[in-house]
Amino acid sequence: MFKYFLGFDPQKLNTSFNYTMKNALIYSFKKEGISFTCNIDDDFEEAIVPSGVDFFSYYATFKKKKNKINIIATSSMSDFATRRTKNGVELILSLDAVNFYRKADNLFIYFPSQAKLIEKAKIKTNIQKMPIITQDYTSSFTPCQRDAFLHNYRLQGDRDIIVAYGLLTNKDTVMDLRAIARNCPEKDFLFFGEVTNDALKQTLLESITQPCNIHFYNHLPEELYPSFLYHCKQLLLVGDYLSFPQVMIDCIYHKIPITTYKLSGYEEILNENDVNIAKLYSQLYDVINRKTNQQKIENAYQTIEKLKISNALHTKKEKTTIL
């Protein structure tokens, strides 16, 4: 029987990106009766690998397999780096990601615009659109599991929780988030994700300008992810392609409103009827404080429902196809 290997390095699964991606694939595969394994020692024909870090963890074992293993790469935020230019900070592919993509047989991307970065790196790997896969994370947990997110981050259940999730690339974004928090003292703001350089990490340690209602963290641990989806009141997008797409999709599916100051990079999934948009970053706190637009939440949910392909991955003996 044709079988997939889900190549998620267990040492990296403490990040919610890998956790959500793996869970989404397992959910879809089980629903469609597709055979898969998470054991590298099993026999399989194709491997789905979420990042260059995971790929190089398994690469030596792939090479030792008797049969040729087809590699399906997925483009994740951990594959990106930043480069300072005259016009600011530019998003580029990391060297490891370039090597990873070139060794893959197929490359899945969330946004067609990502193809521009891949084209710049002169990568010839076959590119396919990543299917929309999500599930209900909040319907079957105990009260203790439900409130784990609150307890771990010492949050009060009676205050709105606004979460920014993604990649921090410059000091201005940090200062903007702090300014928004100062203007919304009755709400709690949390950032989860990655910081791109040491100087920016130092900025985060400058507590003298830090409001008491905003906190910056690394990736959210996987066991807290369902509780986060239950308690989060708004998801705040931080910039062009700098939010993790799978987290964004899961938030929409759980009818969490999305707020941003522009849709650059996300318009391939969402439009102005689906999200709360501020014309300027400085006006975000006004948008955050507005009464939630239930129609936009429902519009975003219906958009994802239309895009979601439960029967997304079908196996053929020769190659994988996205319907």
mmCIF file with all atom_site columns, C-alpha atoms in Angstrom, residues 50-168:
data_model
loop_
_atom_site.group_PDB
_atom_site.id
_atom_site.type_symbol
_atom_site.label_atom_id
_atom_site.label_alt_id
_atom_site.label_comp_id
_atom_site.label_asym_id
_atom_site.label_entity_id
_atom_site.label_seq_id
_atom_site.pdbx_PDB_ins_code
_atom_site.Cartn_x
_atom_site.Cartn_y
_atom_site.Cartn_z
_atom_site.occupancy
_atom_site.B_iso_or_equiv
_atom_site.pdbx_formal_charge
_atom_site.auth_seq_id
_atom_site.auth_comp_id
_atom_site.auth_asym_id
_atom_site.auth_atom_id
_atom_site.pdbx_PDB_model_num
ATOM 1   C CA . PRO A 1 50  ? 7.704   20.971 6.951   1.00 0.00 ? 50  PRO A CA 1
ATOM 2   C CA . SER A 1 51  ? 11.077  22.748 6.977   1.00 0.00 ? 51  SER A CA 1
ATOM 3   C CA . GLY A 1 52  ? 14.753  22.527 6.139   1.00 0.00 ? 52  GLY A CA 1
ATOM 4   C CA . VAL A 1 53  ? 15.564  21.798 9.781   1.00 0.00 ? 53  VAL A CA 1
ATOM 5   C CA . ASP A 1 54  ? 13.318  18.724 9.734   1.00 0.00 ? 54  ASP A CA 1
ATOM 6   C CA . PHE A 1 55  ? 14.589  17.619 6.320   1.00 0.00 ? 55  PHE A CA 1
ATOM 7   C CA . PHE A 1 56  ? 18.256  17.585 7.276   1.00 0.00 ? 56  PHE A CA 1
ATOM 8   C CA . SER A 1 57  ? 17.391  15.690 10.479  1.00 0.00 ? 57  SER A CA 1
ATOM 9   C CA . TYR A 1 58  ? 16.175  12.800 8.300   1.00 0.00 ? 58  TYR A CA 1
ATOM 10  C CA . TYR A 1 59  ? 18.241  13.257 5.136   1.00 0.00 ? 59  TYR A CA 1
ATOM 11  C CA . ALA A 1 60  ? 20.869  10.608 5.926   1.00 0.00 ? 60  ALA A CA 1
ATOM 12  C CA . THR A 1 61  ? 18.127  8.037  6.640   1.00 0.00 ? 61  THR A CA 1
ATOM 13  C CA . PHE A 1 62  ? 16.299  8.903  3.413   1.00 0.00 ? 62  PHE A CA 1
ATOM 14  C CA . LYS A 1 63  ? 19.500  8.197  1.474   1.00 0.00 ? 63  LYS A CA 1
ATOM 15  C CA . LYS A 1 64  ? 19.848  4.743  3.062   1.00 0.00 ? 64  LYS A CA 1
ATOM 16  C CA . LYS A 1 65  ? 16.366  3.620  2.032   1.00 0.00 ? 65  LYS A CA 1
ATOM 17  C CA . LYS A 1 66  ? 16.280  0.919  -0.666  1.00 0.00 ? 66  LYS A CA 1
ATOM 18  C CA . ASN A 1 67  ? 13.590  2.708  -2.673  1.00 0.00 ? 67  ASN A CA 1
ATOM 19  C CA . LYS A 1 68  ? 13.760  6.296  -3.931  1.00 0.00 ? 68  LYS A CA 1
ATOM 20  C CA . ILE A 1 69  ? 11.855  8.544  -1.517  1.00 0.00 ? 69  ILE A CA 1
ATOM 21  C CA . ASN A 1 70  ? 9.934   11.410 -3.079  1.00 0.00 ? 70  ASN A CA 1
ATOM 22  C CA . ILE A 1 71  ? 10.243  14.515 -0.892  1.00 0.00 ? 71  ILE A CA 1
ATOM 23  C CA . ILE A 1 72  ? 7.320   16.923 -0.485  1.00 0.00 ? 72  ILE A CA 1
ATOM 24  C CA . ALA A 1 73  ? 8.552   20.162 1.096   1.00 0.00 ? 73  ALA A CA 1
ATOM 25  C CA . THR A 1 74  ? 6.271   22.721 2.716   1.00 0.00 ? 74  THR A CA 1
ATOM 26  C CA . SER A 1 75  ? 7.399   26.330 2.886   1.00 0.00 ? 75  SER A CA 1
ATOM 27  C CA . SER A 1 76  ? 7.374   27.547 6.496   1.00 0.00 ? 76  SER A CA 1
ATOM 28  C CA . MET A 1 77  ? 8.397   30.805 8.185   1.00 0.00 ? 77  MET A CA 1
ATOM 29  C CA . SER A 1 78  ? 11.471  29.080 9.662   1.00 0.00 ? 78  SER A CA 1
ATOM 30  C CA . ASP A 1 79  ? 12.803  28.855 6.078   1.00 0.00 ? 79  ASP A CA 1
ATOM 31  C CA . PHE A 1 80  ? 12.961  32.643 5.757   1.00 0.00 ? 80  PHE A CA 1
ATOM 32  C CA . ALA A 1 81  ? 15.642  35.133 6.759   1.00 0.00 ? 81  ALA A CA 1
ATOM 33  C CA . THR A 1 82  ? 15.864  38.906 6.536   1.00 0.00 ? 82  THR A CA 1
ATOM 34  C CA . ARG A 1 83  ? 18.300  41.200 4.779   1.00 0.00 ? 83  ARG A CA 1
ATOM 35  C CA . ARG A 1 84  ? 18.628  44.930 5.404   1.00 0.00 ? 84  ARG A CA 1
ATOM 36  C CA . THR A 1 85  ? 18.389  47.091 2.272   1.00 0.00 ? 85  THR A CA 1
ATOM 37  C CA . LYS A 1 86  ? 18.198  50.828 1.531   1.00 0.00 ? 86  LYS A CA 1
ATOM 38  C CA . ASN A 1 87  ? 14.401  50.560 1.618   1.00 0.00 ? 87  ASN A CA 1
ATOM 39  C CA . GLY A 1 88  ? 14.226  48.669 4.912   1.00 0.00 ? 88  GLY A CA 1
ATOM 40  C CA . VAL A 1 89  ? 14.158  44.957 5.675   1.00 0.00 ? 89  VAL A CA 1
ATOM 41  C CA . GLU A 1 90  ? 13.717  42.435 2.872   1.00 0.00 ? 90  GLU A CA 1
ATOM 42  C CA . LEU A 1 91  ? 12.448  38.899 3.350   1.00 0.00 ? 91  LEU A CA 1
ATOM 43  C CA . ILE A 1 92  ? 14.613  36.241 1.666   1.00 0.00 ? 92  ILE A CA 1
ATOM 44  C CA . LEU A 1 93  ? 15.061  32.479 1.733   1.00 0.00 ? 93  LEU A CA 1
ATOM 45  C CA . SER A 1 94  ? 17.696  31.170 4.135   1.00 0.00 ? 94  SER A CA 1
ATOM 46  C CA . LEU A 1 95  ? 20.611  29.181 2.692   1.00 0.00 ? 95  LEU A CA 1
ATOM 47  C CA . ASP A 1 96  ? 19.349  25.988 4.346   1.00 0.00 ? 96  ASP A CA 1
ATOM 48  C CA . ALA A 1 97  ? 15.917  26.525 2.803   1.00 0.00 ? 97  ALA A CA 1
ATOM 49  C CA . VAL A 1 98  ? 17.418  26.961 -0.677  1.00 0.00 ? 98  VAL A CA 1
ATOM 50  C CA . ASN A 1 99  ? 19.334  23.672 -0.303  1.00 0.00 ? 99  ASN A CA 1
ATOM 51  C CA . PHE A 1 100 ? 16.216  21.972 1.090   1.00 0.00 ? 100 PHE A CA 1
ATOM 52  C CA . TYR A 1 101 ? 13.915  23.158 -1.710  1.00 0.00 ? 101 TYR A CA 1
ATOM 53  C CA . ARG A 1 102 ? 16.376  22.078 -4.384  1.00 0.00 ? 102 ARG A CA 1
ATOM 54  C CA . LYS A 1 103 ? 16.503  18.536 -3.002  1.00 0.00 ? 103 LYS A CA 1
ATOM 55  C CA . ALA A 1 104 ? 12.697  18.236 -2.815  1.00 0.00 ? 104 ALA A CA 1
ATOM 56  C CA . ASP A 1 105 ? 10.569  16.747 -5.609  1.00 0.00 ? 105 ASP A CA 1
ATOM 57  C CA . ASN A 1 106 ? 7.545   18.944 -4.885  1.00 0.00 ? 106 ASN A CA 1
ATOM 58  C CA . LEU A 1 107 ? 7.198   22.184 -2.940  1.00 0.00 ? 107 LEU A CA 1
ATOM 59  C CA . PHE A 1 108 ? 3.938   23.269 -1.291  1.00 0.00 ? 108 PHE A CA 1
ATOM 60  C CA . ILE A 1 109 ? 3.395   26.995 -0.677  1.00 0.00 ? 109 ILE A CA 1
ATOM 61  C CA . TYR A 1 110 ? 0.561   28.821 1.090   1.00 0.00 ? 110 TYR A CA 1
ATOM 62  C CA . PHE A 1 111 ? 0.629   31.945 -1.067  1.00 0.00 ? 111 PHE A CA 1
ATOM 63  C CA . PRO A 1 112 ? 1.393   32.081 -4.804  1.00 0.00 ? 112 PRO A CA 1
ATOM 64  C CA . SER A 1 113 ? 3.400   35.229 -4.090  1.00 0.00 ? 113 SER A CA 1
ATOM 65  C CA . GLN A 1 114 ? 5.955   33.073 -2.245  1.00 0.00 ? 114 GLN A CA 1
ATOM 66  C CA . ALA A 1 115 ? 6.902   31.750 -5.665  1.00 0.00 ? 115 ALA A CA 1
ATOM 67  C CA . LYS A 1 116 ? 8.655   35.075 -6.332  1.00 0.00 ? 116 LYS A CA 1
ATOM 68  C CA . LEU A 1 117 ? 11.197  34.402 -3.575  1.00 0.00 ? 117 LEU A CA 1
ATOM 69  C CA . ILE A 1 118 ? 11.697  30.875 -4.875  1.00 0.00 ? 118 ILE A CA 1
ATOM 70  C CA . GLU A 1 119 ? 12.127  32.161 -8.410  1.00 0.00 ? 119 GLU A CA 1
ATOM 71  C CA . LYS A 1 120 ? 14.762  34.677 -7.225  1.00 0.00 ? 120 LYS A CA 1
ATOM 72  C CA . ALA A 1 121 ? 16.742  31.797 -5.723  1.00 0.00 ? 121 ALA A CA 1
ATOM 73  C CA . LYS A 1 122 ? 16.598  29.992 -9.109  1.00 0.00 ? 122 LYS A CA 1
ATOM 74  C CA . ILE A 1 123 ? 14.938  26.905 -7.629  1.00 0.00 ? 123 ILE A CA 1
ATOM 75  C CA . LYS A 1 124 ? 13.407  24.617 -10.268 1.00 0.00 ? 124 LYS A CA 1
ATOM 76  C CA . THR A 1 125 ? 11.417  22.339 -7.954  1.00 0.00 ? 125 THR A CA 1
ATOM 77  C CA . ASN A 1 126 ? 7.769   21.762 -8.932  1.00 0.00 ? 126 ASN A CA 1
ATOM 78  C CA . ILE A 1 127 ? 5.566   24.205 -6.953  1.00 0.00 ? 127 ILE A CA 1
ATOM 79  C CA . GLN A 1 128 ? 2.015   23.418 -5.813  1.00 0.00 ? 128 GLN A CA 1
ATOM 80  C CA . LYS A 1 129 ? -0.539  25.321 -3.720  1.00 0.00 ? 129 LYS A CA 1
ATOM 81  C CA . MET A 1 130 ? -0.826  24.143 -0.110  1.00 0.00 ? 130 MET A CA 1
ATOM 82  C CA . PRO A 1 131 ? -4.361  22.851 0.546   1.00 0.00 ? 131 PRO A CA 1
ATOM 83  C CA . ILE A 1 132 ? -6.423  24.477 3.288   1.00 0.00 ? 132 ILE A CA 1
ATOM 84  C CA . ILE A 1 133 ? -6.591  21.943 6.119   1.00 0.00 ? 133 ILE A CA 1
ATOM 85  C CA . THR A 1 134 ? -7.973  22.648 9.586   1.00 0.00 ? 134 THR A CA 1
ATOM 86  C CA . GLN A 1 135 ? -10.097 21.061 12.311  1.00 0.00 ? 135 GLN A CA 1
ATOM 87  C CA . ASP A 1 136 ? -12.036 21.818 15.506  1.00 0.00 ? 136 ASP A CA 1
ATOM 88  C CA . TYR A 1 137 ? -9.513  21.934 18.374  1.00 0.00 ? 137 TYR A CA 1
ATOM 89  C CA . THR A 1 138 ? -11.863 23.201 21.094  1.00 0.00 ? 138 THR A CA 1
ATOM 90  C CA . SER A 1 139 ? -14.788 20.773 21.184  1.00 0.00 ? 139 SER A CA 1
ATOM 91  C CA . SER A 1 140 ? -13.371 17.984 23.357  1.00 0.00 ? 140 SER A CA 1
ATOM 92  C CA . PHE A 1 141 ? -11.180 19.039 26.246  1.00 0.00 ? 141 PHE A CA 1
ATOM 93  C CA . THR A 1 142 ? -11.541 19.168 30.026  1.00 0.00 ? 142 THR A CA 1
ATOM 94  C CA . PRO A 1 143 ? -12.004 22.453 31.954  1.00 0.00 ? 143 PRO A CA 1
ATOM 95  C CA . CYS A 1 144 ? -8.367  22.148 33.065  1.00 0.00 ? 144 CYS A CA 1
ATOM 96  C CA . GLN A 1 145 ? -7.145  21.830 29.462  1.00 0.00 ? 145 GLN A CA 1
ATOM 97  C CA . ARG A 1 146 ? -9.492  24.627 28.381  1.00 0.00 ? 146 ARG A CA 1
ATOM 98  C CA . ASP A 1 147 ? -7.945  27.157 30.779  1.00 0.00 ? 147 ASP A CA 1
ATOM 99  C CA . ALA A 1 148 ? -4.329  25.976 30.531  1.00 0.00 ? 148 ALA A CA 1
ATOM 100 C CA . PHE A 1 149 ? -3.411  28.933 28.309  1.00 0.00 ? 149 PHE A CA 1
ATOM 101 C CA . LEU A 1 150 ? -4.687  31.401 30.937  1.00 0.00 ? 150 LEU A CA 1
ATOM 102 C CA . HIS A 1 151 ? -2.884  29.716 33.828  1.00 0.00 ? 151 HIS A CA 1
ATOM 103 C CA . ASN A 1 152 ? 0.457   29.354 32.041  1.00 0.00 ? 152 ASN A CA 1
ATOM 104 C CA . TYR A 1 153 ? 0.623   33.030 31.067  1.00 0.00 ? 153 TYR A CA 1
ATOM 105 C CA . ARG A 1 154 ? -1.085  34.340 34.223  1.00 0.00 ? 154 ARG A CA 1
ATOM 106 C CA . LEU A 1 155 ? -3.980  35.862 32.330  1.00 0.00 ? 155 LEU A CA 1
ATOM 107 C CA . GLN A 1 156 ? -7.371  36.822 33.684  1.00 0.00 ? 156 GLN A CA 1
ATOM 108 C CA . GLY A 1 157 ? -10.391 35.301 32.021  1.00 0.00 ? 157 GLY A CA 1
ATOM 109 C CA . ASP A 1 158 ? -12.372 38.554 32.214  1.00 0.00 ? 158 ASP A CA 1
ATOM 110 C CA . ARG A 1 159 ? -9.910  40.546 30.024  1.00 0.00 ? 159 ARG A CA 1
ATOM 111 C CA . ASP A 1 160 ? -9.814  40.347 26.223  1.00 0.00 ? 160 ASP A CA 1
ATOM 112 C CA . ILE A 1 161 ? -6.708  38.599 24.895  1.00 0.00 ? 161 ILE A CA 1
ATOM 113 C CA . ILE A 1 162 ? -5.218  39.918 21.636  1.00 0.00 ? 162 ILE A CA 1
ATOM 114 C CA . VAL A 1 163 ? -2.545  37.719 20.048  1.00 0.00 ? 163 VAL A CA 1
ATOM 115 C CA . ALA A 1 164 ? 0.007   38.634 17.383  1.00 0.00 ? 164 ALA A CA 1
ATOM 116 C CA . TYR A 1 165 ? 1.580   35.507 15.949  1.00 0.00 ? 165 TYR A CA 1
ATOM 117 C CA . GLY A 1 166 ? 4.436   35.453 13.464  1.00 0.00 ? 166 GLY A CA 1
ATOM 118 C CA . LEU A 1 167 ? 7.859   36.873 12.699  1.00 0.00 ? 167 LEU A CA 1
ATOM 119 C CA . LEU A 1 168 ? 9.371   40.036 14.196  1.00 0.00 ? 168 LEU A CA 1
#
